[in-house]
Amino acid sequence: MFNNFYNFLTKSVLNFPRKIKKTFAIMLDVFLCFCSTLIGLSIRLEKFVTINQEYLFSILVASFIAIPIFIWSGVYKAIFRYDGGLSIKVLSRAILFYTIAYCFIIVVITLPNIPRSMGLIQPMVLFIMLLFSRWTVKKWLDLFVFSF
């Protein structure tokens, strides 16, 4: 019964229009930008960082830079469940452009209370989180859709 529920849920999600699936992927990536910024700050400052006024702007900057670059780079056109290699290339290229833009803002424009090293730490954490999220979805689809 549990497998039937997951099978039904997965097939229902796969039947959503492409626009809804793309919107969900964008929302997930915004959430991952948010999390990767907090994790990056926690790594850099060597203490657990929570959302507060001084870090909120850097979180918003990360999302406002990442999503347009990801759309422009074709991240949301790549289909991970069919061609992981090409999708990873597309994602890697998008992260490279994102890192350049984010570093420029962190180092040249300087965000208040944000260490310059965040220009490299946050994109690396974000890349790992994006790869893991895509891999998880691929494995979920392999397990519940393509196995039945």
Coordinates of C-alpha atoms in Angstrom, one line a residue:
M1 CA 0.0 0.0 0.0
F2 CA 2.8 2.4 0.9
N3 CA 4.5 1.7 -2.5
N4 CA 1.1 2.3 -4.3
F5 CA 0.8 5.7 -2.6
Y6 CA 4.3 6.7 -3.6
N7 CA 3.7 5.4 -7.2
F8 CA 0.4 7.4 -7.4
L9 CA 2.0 10.5 -6.0
T10 CA 5.1 10.3 -8.3
K11 CA 3.0 9.8 -11.4
S12 CA 0.7 12.6 -10.4
V13 CA 3.7 14.9 -10.0
L14 CA 5.0 13.8 -13.4
N15 CA 1.7 14.7 -15.0
F16 CA 1.8 18.3 -13.7
P17 CA 2.3 20.9 -16.5
R18 CA 5.9 21.7 -17.2
K19 CA 5.4 25.3 -16.0
I20 CA 4.3 24.0 -12.5
K21 CA 7.3 21.7 -12.3
K22 CA 9.7 24.5 -13.3
T23 CA 8.1 26.8 -10.7
F24 CA 8.6 24.1 -8.1
A25 CA 12.3 23.7 -9.1
I26 CA 12.8 27.5 -8.9
M27 CA 11.2 27.6 -5.4
L28 CA 13.5 24.7 -4.3
D29 CA 16.5 26.5 -5.7
V30 CA 15.6 29.7 -3.8
F31 CA 15.3 27.7 -0.6
L32 CA 18.7 26.1 -1.3
C33 CA 20.2 29.6 -1.9
F34 CA 18.8 30.6 1.5
C35 CA 20.1 27.5 3.2
S36 CA 23.5 27.6 1.5
T37 CA 24.0 31.2 2.6
L38 CA 23.3 30.4 6.2
I39 CA 25.5 27.2 6.1
G40 CA 28.3 29.2 4.4
L41 CA 28.1 31.9 7.0
S42 CA 28.1 29.3 9.7
I43 CA 31.2 27.6 8.2
R44 CA 33.0 30.9 7.8
L45 CA 32.2 32.4 11.2
E46 CA 32.5 29.1 13.0
K47 CA 29.3 29.5 14.8
F48 CA 25.6 28.6 14.1
V49 CA 24.1 31.5 12.2
T50 CA 20.4 32.3 12.2
I51 CA 18.4 34.7 10.1
N52 CA 18.7 38.2 11.3
Q53 CA 18.8 41.7 9.9
E54 CA 22.5 41.7 9.1
Y55 CA 22.4 38.5 7.0
L56 CA 19.0 38.9 5.4
F57 CA 20.3 41.1 2.6
S58 CA 23.0 38.6 1.6
I59 CA 20.4 35.8 1.5
L60 CA 18.2 37.9 -0.8
V61 CA 21.2 38.9 -3.0
A62 CA 22.0 35.2 -3.5
S63 CA 18.5 34.3 -4.7
F64 CA 18.2 37.4 -6.9
I65 CA 21.4 36.6 -8.6
A66 CA 21.1 32.8 -8.9
I67 CA 17.6 32.4 -10.3
P68 CA 18.1 34.7 -13.4
I69 CA 21.5 33.1 -14.1
F70 CA 20.0 29.6 -13.8
I71 CA 17.2 30.5 -16.1
W72 CA 19.6 32.1 -18.6
S73 CA 22.0 29.1 -18.4
G74 CA 19.2 26.6 -19.1
V75 CA 19.3 24.8 -15.8
Y76 CA 15.5 24.4 -15.8
K77 CA 15.5 23.0 -19.3
A78 CA 17.9 20.2 -18.5
I79 CA 16.1 16.9 -17.6
F80 CA 18.1 15.2 -14.9
R81 CA 16.4 11.8 -15.0
Y82 CA 17.4 11.2 -18.6
D83 CA 20.8 12.8 -19.0
G84 CA 22.7 13.4 -15.8
G85 CA 26.0 14.3 -17.5
L86 CA 24.7 17.1 -19.6
S87 CA 22.6 18.4 -16.8
I88 CA 25.7 18.5 -14.5
K89 CA 27.6 20.4 -17.2
V90 CA 24.7 23.0 -17.5
L91 CA 24.5 23.3 -13.7
S92 CA 28.3 23.7 -13.4
R93 CA 28.4 26.4 -16.0
A94 CA 25.5 28.2 -14.2
I95 CA 27.3 28.0 -10.9
L96 CA 30.5 29.4 -12.5
F97 CA 28.6 32.5 -13.7
Y98 CA 26.8 32.7 -10.4
T99 CA 30.1 32.6 -8.5
I100 CA 31.6 35.4 -10.6
A101 CA 28.6 37.6 -10.0
Y102 CA 28.3 36.8 -6.3
C103 CA 32.0 37.3 -5.8
F104 CA 31.8 40.6 -7.5
I105 CA 29.0 41.8 -5.2
I106 CA 30.7 40.4 -2.1
V107 CA 34.2 41.6 -2.8
V108 CA 33.8 44.8 -5.0
I109 CA 30.5 46.2 -3.8
T110 CA 30.9 44.7 -0.3
L111 CA 27.9 43.7 1.7
P112 CA 27.8 44.9 5.3
N113 CA 28.8 42.2 7.9
I114 CA 29.5 39.6 5.2
P115 CA 33.1 38.2 4.9
R116 CA 34.6 38.4 1.5
S117 CA 35.4 34.6 1.6
M118 CA 31.6 34.0 1.4
G119 CA 32.0 34.8 -2.3
L120 CA 33.5 31.4 -2.8
I121 CA 32.1 29.4 0.2
Q122 CA 28.4 30.0 -0.5
P123 CA 28.6 29.1 -4.2
M124 CA 30.4 25.8 -3.4
V125 CA 27.9 24.9 -0.7
L126 CA 25.0 25.8 -3.1
F127 CA 26.5 23.7 -5.9
I128 CA 26.7 20.7 -3.6
M129 CA 23.2 21.2 -2.4
L130 CA 21.9 21.6 -6.0
L131 CA 23.6 18.4 -7.1
F132 CA 22.3 16.5 -4.1
S133 CA 18.7 17.8 -4.7
R134 CA 18.8 16.8 -8.4
W135 CA 20.4 13.4 -7.6
T136 CA 17.7 12.8 -4.9
V137 CA 14.9 13.6 -7.4
K138 CA 16.5 11.3 -10.0
K139 CA 16.8 8.4 -7.6
W140 CA 13.2 9.0 -6.4
L141 CA 12.0 8.8 -9.9
D142 CA 14.1 5.8 -10.7
L143 CA 12.8 4.0 -7.6
F144 CA 9.1 4.8 -7.8
V145 CA 8.4 5.4 -11.4
F146 CA 10.7 3.4 -13.5
S147 CA 10.7 0.3 -11.3
F148 CA 6.9 -0.3 -11.5

